[in-house]
GROMACS .gro file of N, CA and C in nm:
model
  333
    1ASP      N    1  -0.743  -0.877   2.919
    1ASP     CA    2  -0.603  -0.861   2.901
    1ASP      C    3  -0.570  -0.743   2.871
    2ARG      N    4  -0.577  -0.608   3.010
    2ARG     CA    5  -0.505  -0.425   2.977
    2ARG      C    6  -0.418  -0.432   2.885
    3LEU      N    7  -0.358  -0.571   2.859
    3LEU     CA    8  -0.240  -0.523   2.786
    3LEU      C    9  -0.299  -0.527   2.664
    4ALA      N   10  -0.356  -0.603   2.608
    4ALA     CA   11  -0.410  -0.642   2.467
    4ALA      C   12  -0.491  -0.565   2.478
    5ALA      N   13  -0.602  -0.532   2.503
    5ALA     CA   14  -0.735  -0.422   2.524
    5ALA      C   15  -0.668  -0.240   2.421
    6GLU      N   16  -0.525  -0.226   2.522
    6GLU     CA   17  -0.430  -0.103   2.540
    6GLU      C   18  -0.411  -0.122   2.334
    7GLU      N   19  -0.264  -0.239   2.346
    7GLU     CA   20  -0.332  -0.226   2.172
    7GLU      C   21  -0.329  -0.234   2.077
    8THR      N   22  -0.467  -0.300   2.115
    8THR     CA   23  -0.589  -0.365   2.017
    8THR      C   24  -0.651  -0.111   2.005
    9ARG      N   25  -0.640  -0.108   2.104
    9ARG     CA   26  -0.703   0.101   2.104
    9ARG      C   27  -0.595   0.126   1.999
   10ALA      N   28  -0.486   0.099   2.023
   10ALA     CA   29  -0.379   0.204   1.979
   10ALA      C   30  -0.368   0.169   1.799
   11LEU      N   31  -0.400  -0.007   1.751
   11LEU     CA   32  -0.400  -0.035   1.630
   11LEU      C   33  -0.492   0.047   1.625
   12ARG      N   34  -0.599   0.030   1.613
   12ARG     CA   35  -0.752   0.121   1.537
   12ARG      C   36  -0.702   0.252   1.520
   13GLU      N   37  -0.615   0.322   1.621
   13GLU     CA   38  -0.592   0.511   1.626
   13GLU      C   39  -0.500   0.477   1.487
   14ARG      N   40  -0.367   0.418   1.419
   14ARG     CA   41  -0.351   0.402   1.376
   14ARG      C   42  -0.443   0.413   1.232
   15MET      N   43  -0.465   0.267   1.265
   15MET     CA   44  -0.561   0.277   1.099
   15MET      C   45  -0.670   0.381   1.073
   16LYS      N   46  -0.664   0.479   1.145
   16LYS     CA   47  -0.796   0.583   1.145
   16LYS      C   48  -0.743   0.722   1.121
   17GLU      N   49  -0.597   0.705   1.091
   17GLU     CA   50  -0.487   0.813   1.105
   17GLU      C   51  -0.474   0.730   0.920
   18PHE      N   52  -0.463   0.695   0.920
   18PHE     CA   53  -0.394   0.655   0.820
   18PHE      C   54  -0.535   0.597   0.617
   19VAL      N   55  -0.647   0.603   0.721
   19VAL     CA   56  -0.756   0.567   0.574
   19VAL      C   57  -0.723   0.718   0.584
   20GLN      N   58  -0.766   0.821   0.700
   20GLN     CA   59  -0.772   1.003   0.623
   20GLN      C   60  -0.726   0.995   0.567
   21THR      N   61  -0.546   0.948   0.628
   21THR     CA   62  -0.493   1.049   0.548
   21THR      C   63  -0.504   1.042   0.401
   22LEU      N   64  -0.576   0.877   0.382
   22LEU     CA   65  -0.530   0.815   0.239
   22LEU      C   66  -0.658   0.900   0.132
   23VAL      N   67  -0.820   0.948   0.176
   23VAL     CA   68  -0.864   0.955   0.197
   23VAL      C   69  -0.896   1.104   0.096
   24VAL      N   70  -0.801   1.161   0.187
   24VAL     CA   71  -0.815   1.366   0.177
   24VAL      C   72  -0.728   1.284   0.047
   25GLY      N   73  -0.581   1.213   0.047
   25GLY     CA   74  -0.480   1.199  -0.063
   25GLY      C   75  -0.320   1.238   0.010
   26THR      N   76  -0.228   1.140  -0.077
   26THR     CA   77  -0.069   1.116  -0.064
   26THR      C   78   0.026   1.135  -0.139
   27ARG      N   79   0.072   1.115  -0.174
   27ARG     CA   80   0.195   1.080  -0.286
   27ARG      C   81   0.262   1.018  -0.189
   28TYR      N   82   0.293   0.857  -0.281
   28TYR     CA   83   0.401   0.738  -0.272
   28TYR      C   84   0.495   0.760  -0.391
   29ALA      N   85   0.583   0.665  -0.367
   29ALA     CA   86   0.700   0.629  -0.445
   29ALA      C   87   0.616   0.453  -0.466
   30VAL      N   88   0.591   0.525  -0.628
   30VAL     CA   89   0.541   0.354  -0.713
   30VAL      C   90   0.658   0.294  -0.757
   31VAL      N   91   0.740   0.203  -0.729
   31VAL     CA   92   0.769   0.079  -0.801
   31VAL      C   93   0.773   0.053  -1.031
   32VAL      N   94   0.869   0.112  -1.019
   32VAL     CA   95   0.732   0.073  -1.200
   32VAL      C   96   0.829  -0.005  -1.243
   33ASP      N   97   0.799  -0.072  -1.372
   33ASP     CA   98   0.879  -0.227  -1.473
   33ASP      C   99   0.972  -0.256  -1.453
   34THR      N  100   1.027  -0.061  -1.441
   34THR     CA  101   1.193  -0.045  -1.493
   34THR      C  102   1.332  -0.080  -1.323
   35GLY      N  103   1.213  -0.112  -1.235
   35GLY     CA  104   1.256  -0.048  -1.061
   35GLY      C  105   1.252   0.053  -1.019
   36GLU      N  106   1.245   0.144  -1.075
   36GLU     CA  107   1.331   0.305  -1.060
   36GLU      C  108   1.153   0.357  -1.057
   37THR      N  109   1.143   0.428  -0.954
   37THR     CA  110   1.024   0.488  -0.811
   37THR      C  111   0.952   0.636  -0.982
   38GLU      N  112   0.792   0.636  -0.929
   38GLU     CA  113   0.718   0.713  -0.989
   38GLU      C  114   0.716   0.785  -0.839
   39SER      N  115   0.647   0.942  -0.873
   39SER     CA  116   0.594   0.987  -0.776
   39SER      C  117   0.443   0.933  -0.801
   40CYS      N  118   0.383   0.882  -0.718
   40CYS     CA  119   0.210   0.888  -0.786
   40CYS      C  120   0.120   0.890  -0.562
   41SER      N  121   0.044   0.996  -0.711
   41SER     CA  122  -0.057   1.081  -0.601
   41SER      C  123  -0.162   0.923  -0.504
   42VAL      N  124  -0.198   0.912  -0.407
   42VAL     CA  125  -0.325   0.783  -0.424
   42VAL      C  126  -0.395   0.843  -0.312
   43VAL      N  127  -0.497   0.805  -0.360
   43VAL     CA  128  -0.646   0.925  -0.316
   43VAL      C  129  -0.751   0.713  -0.280
   44LEU      N  130  -0.782   0.766  -0.128
   44LEU     CA  131  -0.814   0.662  -0.127
   44LEU      C  132  -1.039   0.720  -0.108
   45SER      N  133  -1.154   0.676  -0.231
   45SER     CA  134  -1.256   0.767  -0.189
   45SER      C  135  -1.330   0.696  -0.114
   46PRO      N  136  -1.448   0.855  -0.040
   46PRO     CA  137  -1.463   0.851   0.006
   46PRO      C  138  -1.547   0.733   0.106
   47SER      N  139  -1.590   0.613   0.020
   47SER     CA  140  -1.673   0.487  -0.002
   47SER      C  141  -1.547   0.345   0.105
   48LEU      N  142  -1.456   0.416   0.043
   48LEU     CA  143  -1.327   0.296   0.120
   48LEU      C  144  -1.326   0.153  -0.039
   49LEU      N  145  -1.387   0.225  -0.095
   49LEU     CA  146  -1.372   0.094  -0.200
   49LEU      C  147  -1.271   0.033  -0.321
   50HIS      N  148  -1.233   0.196  -0.343
   50HIS     CA  149  -1.134   0.220  -0.450
   50HIS      C  150  -1.031   0.327  -0.453
   51LEU      N  151  -0.858   0.217  -0.418
   51LEU     CA  152  -0.762   0.300  -0.448
   51LEU      C  153  -0.736   0.399  -0.588
   52HIS      N  154  -0.726   0.518  -0.598
   52HIS     CA  155  -0.728   0.627  -0.732
   52HIS      C  156  -0.582   0.648  -0.742
   53LEU      N  157  -0.517   0.631  -0.820
   53LEU     CA  158  -0.379   0.644  -0.833
   53LEU      C  159  -0.351   0.792  -0.970
   54GLU      N  160  -0.252   0.871  -0.923
   54GLU     CA  161  -0.235   0.918  -1.074
   54GLU      C  162  -0.114   0.933  -1.069
   55MET      N  163  -0.033   0.930  -1.131
   55MET     CA  164   0.153   0.917  -1.218
   55MET      C  165   0.168   0.915  -1.337
   56GLY      N  166   0.225   0.975  -1.417
   56GLY     CA  167   0.300   1.000  -1.487
   56GLY      C  168   0.197   1.100  -1.608
   57GLY      N  169   0.081   1.115  -1.614
   57GLY     CA  170  -0.012   1.144  -1.623
   57GLY      C  171  -0.079   1.045  -1.703
   58GLY      N  172  -0.094   0.978  -1.563
   58GLY     CA  173  -0.240   0.886  -1.598
   58GLY      C  174  -0.314   0.848  -1.507
   59LYS      N  175  -0.460   0.820  -1.476
   59LYS     CA  176  -0.473   0.747  -1.365
   59LYS      C  177  -0.519   0.624  -1.369
   60HIS      N  178  -0.574   0.571  -1.321
   60HIS     CA  179  -0.579   0.431  -1.245
   60HIS      C  180  -0.725   0.434  -1.104
   61SER      N  181  -0.735   0.349  -1.135
   61SER     CA  182  -0.852   0.250  -1.071
   61SER      C  183  -0.856   0.167  -0.961
   62VAL      N  184  -0.796   0.154  -0.844
   62VAL     CA  185  -0.784  -0.001  -0.819
   62VAL      C  186  -0.873  -0.002  -0.769
   63ALA      N  187  -0.969  -0.112  -0.727
   63ALA     CA  188  -1.085  -0.188  -0.674
   63ALA      C  189  -1.020  -0.290  -0.570
   64LEU      N  190  -1.067  -0.173  -0.405
   64LEU     CA  191  -1.001  -0.306  -0.325
   64LEU      C  192  -1.050  -0.431  -0.295
   65ARG      N  193  -1.164  -0.460  -0.361
   65ARG     CA  194  -1.191  -0.587  -0.398
   65ARG      C  195  -1.106  -0.710  -0.480
   66SER      N  196  -1.037  -0.621  -0.587
   66SER     CA  197  -0.901  -0.719  -0.658
   66SER      C  198  -0.814  -0.723  -0.577
   67VAL      N  199  -0.789  -0.663  -0.497
   67VAL     CA  200  -0.699  -0.750  -0.448
   67VAL      C  201  -0.673  -0.854  -0.347
   68LYS      N  202  -0.591  -0.956  -0.389
   68LYS     CA  203  -0.567  -1.063  -0.331
   68LYS      C  204  -0.537  -1.082  -0.175
   69ASP      N  205  -0.431  -1.073  -0.179
   69ASP     CA  206  -0.267  -1.029  -0.127
   69ASP      C  207  -0.216  -0.917  -0.078
   70ILE      N  208  -0.155  -0.914   0.029
   70ILE     CA  209  -0.047  -0.804   0.015
   70ILE      C  210   0.138  -0.800   0.061
   71PHE      N  211   0.180  -0.792   0.098
   71PHE     CA  212   0.347  -0.869   0.136
   71PHE      C  213   0.416  -0.689   0.106
   72SER      N  214   0.513  -0.743   0.243
   72SER     CA  215   0.586  -0.702   0.289
   72SER      C  216   0.674  -0.688   0.263
   73GLY      N  217   0.774  -0.585   0.199
   73GLY     CA  218   0.960  -0.633   0.165
   73GLY      C  219   0.959  -0.720   0.008
   74ARG      N  220   1.083  -0.771   0.085
   74ARG     CA  221   1.094  -0.809  -0.084
   74ARG      C  222   0.993  -1.006  -0.115
   75LEU      N  223   0.984  -0.949  -0.218
   75LEU     CA  224   0.891  -1.081  -0.320
   75LEU      C  225   0.964  -1.172  -0.346
   76HIS      N  226   0.941  -1.307  -0.332
   76HIS     CA  227   1.040  -1.413  -0.479
   76HIS      C  228   0.930  -1.457  -0.521
   77ASN      N  229   0.870  -1.397  -0.635
   77ASN     CA  230   0.846  -1.399  -0.706
   77ASN      C  231   0.892  -1.415  -0.909
   78ALA      N  232   0.761  -1.549  -0.926
   78ALA     CA  233   0.816  -1.421  -1.086
   78ALA      C  234   0.729  -1.370  -1.184
   79HIS      N  235   0.614  -1.334  -1.112
   79HIS     CA  236   0.557  -1.186  -1.160
   79HIS      C  237   0.735  -1.055  -1.116
   80LEU      N  238   0.768  -1.096  -1.040
   80LEU     CA  239   0.821  -0.944  -0.979
   80LEU      C  240   1.015  -0.984  -1.024
   81GLU      N  241   1.051  -1.100  -1.074
   81GLU     CA  242   1.208  -1.191  -1.155
   81GLU      C  243   1.230  -1.005  -1.213
   82GLY      N  244   1.407  -0.972  -1.135
   82GLY     CA  245   1.440  -0.849  -1.230
   82GLY      C  246   1.456  -0.696  -1.193
   83ILE      N  247   1.320  -0.720  -1.079
   83ILE     CA  248   1.303  -0.557  -1.032
   83ILE      C  249   1.313  -0.564  -0.891
   84PRO      N  250   1.384  -0.470  -0.868
   84PRO     CA  251   1.437  -0.479  -0.747
   84PRO      C  252   1.378  -0.356  -0.590
   85LEU      N  253   1.281  -0.536  -0.521
   85LEU     CA  254   1.240  -0.504  -0.445
   85LEU      C  255   1.361  -0.488  -0.257
   86ASP      N  256   1.294  -0.421  -0.235
   86ASP     CA  257   1.353  -0.382  -0.062
   86ASP      C  258   1.286  -0.424   0.099
   87ASP      N  259   1.384  -0.393   0.122
   87ASP     CA  260   1.249  -0.414   0.317
   87ASP      C  261   1.153  -0.267   0.277
   88LEU      N  262   1.163  -0.193   0.273
   88LEU     CA  263   1.064  -0.098   0.251
   88LEU      C  264   0.957  -0.017   0.127
   89CYS      N  265   0.930  -0.157   0.063
   89CYS     CA  266   0.790  -0.178  -0.016
   89CYS      C  267   0.729  -0.292   0.061
   90SER      N  268   0.582  -0.230  -0.010
   90SER     CA  269   0.505  -0.260  -0.001
   90SER      C  270   0.396  -0.304  -0.092
   91THR      N  271   0.361  -0.487  -0.160
   91THR     CA  272   0.296  -0.464  -0.291
   91THR      C  273   0.226  -0.551  -0.232
   92LEU      N  274   0.071  -0.484  -0.386
   92LEU     CA  275  -0.047  -0.560  -0.311
   92LEU      C  276  -0.078  -0.623  -0.537
   93VAL      N  277  -0.136  -0.735  -0.405
   93VAL     CA  278  -0.111  -0.798  -0.598
   93VAL      C  279  -0.282  -0.855  -0.624
   94MET      N  280  -0.269  -0.800  -0.710
   94MET     CA  281  -0.501  -0.848  -0.822
   94MET      C  282  -0.515  -0.977  -0.789
   95ARG      N  283  -0.618  -0.991  -0.838
   95ARG     CA  284  -0.679  -1.098  -0.834
   95ARG      C  285  -0.624  -1.208  -0.986
   96ASN      N  286  -0.633  -1.041  -1.060
   96ASN     CA  287  -0.504  -1.146  -1.163
   96ASN      C  288  -0.406  -1.109  -1.213
   97ASN      N  289  -0.304  -1.121  -1.057
   97ASN     CA  290  -0.187  -1.175  -1.049
   97ASN      C  291  -0.039  -0.985  -1.086
   98GLN      N  292  -0.143  -0.928  -1.145
   98GLN     CA  293  -0.083  -0.810  -1.168
   98GLN      C  294  -0.065  -0.747  -0.989
   99CYS      N  295   0.083  -0.673  -1.031
   99CYS     CA  296   0.107  -0.551  -0.869
   99CYS      C  297   0.122  -0.531  -0.928
  100LEU      N  298   0.069  -0.427  -0.788
  100LEU     CA  299   0.108  -0.264  -0.730
  100LEU      C  300   0.219  -0.224  -0.645
  101THR      N  301   0.335  -0.157  -0.640
  101THR     CA  302   0.451  -0.209  -0.570
  101THR      C  303   0.432  -0.012  -0.513
  102PHE      N  304   0.411   0.027  -0.348
  102PHE     CA  305   0.503   0.122  -0.352
  102PHE      C  306   0.684   0.112  -0.258
  103ARG      N  307   0.751   0.223  -0.288
  103ARG     CA  308   0.873   0.194  -0.195
  103ARG      C  309   0.834   0.329  -0.067
  104LEU      N  310   0.814   0.325   0.015
  104LEU     CA  311   0.756   0.384   0.174
  104LEU      C  312   0.905   0.478   0.201
  105SER      N  313   0.943   0.492   0.249
  105SER     CA  314   0.999   0.582   0.357
  105SER      C  315   1.121   0.531   0.476
  106SER      N  316   1.024   0.431   0.523
  106SER     CA  317   1.090   0.391   0.693
  106SER      C  318   1.046   0.243   0.699
  107LEU      N  319   0.995   0.171   0.742
  107LEU     CA  320   0.956   0.055   0.749
  107LEU      C  321   0.853   0.145   0.882
  108GLN      N  322   0.808   0.239   0.969
  108GLN     CA  323   0.694   0.241   1.040
  108GLN      C  324   0.607   0.268   0.921
  109GLU      N  325   0.685   0.376   0.810
  109GLU     CA  326   0.542   0.406   0.749
  109GLU      C  327   0.485   0.282   0.667
  110ARG      N  328   0.594   0.146   0.626
  110ARG     CA  329   0.514   0.034   0.518
  110ARG      C  330   0.396  -0.045   0.634
  111ASP      N  331   0.493  -0.094   0.741
  111ASP     CA  332   0.389  -0.099   0.793
  111ASP      C  333   0.283  -0.065   0.872
   0.00000   0.00000   0.00000
């Protein structure tokens, strides 16, 4: 189907742009335990295996293979109880059940 092929091509192009942006590095707002956000530098390793985060004077590396799930928007989860998430949030859930939540500027950027 021609329409499906066009949608697939457009999605691939958006994914390519997203990955290229992350390899160069960008800044995102990260939701911390208090529910506040902090600016965070996010860089995807050239091997595409790790996210490198730098915020609040600390550096962290997240192996992408340790991510078990990704959720968009609000979560109803005991791990995040009391932390206000909204439709602009995107949360990575790790295999050890720790979470990393980004608050993005628009639904389009989140998706």
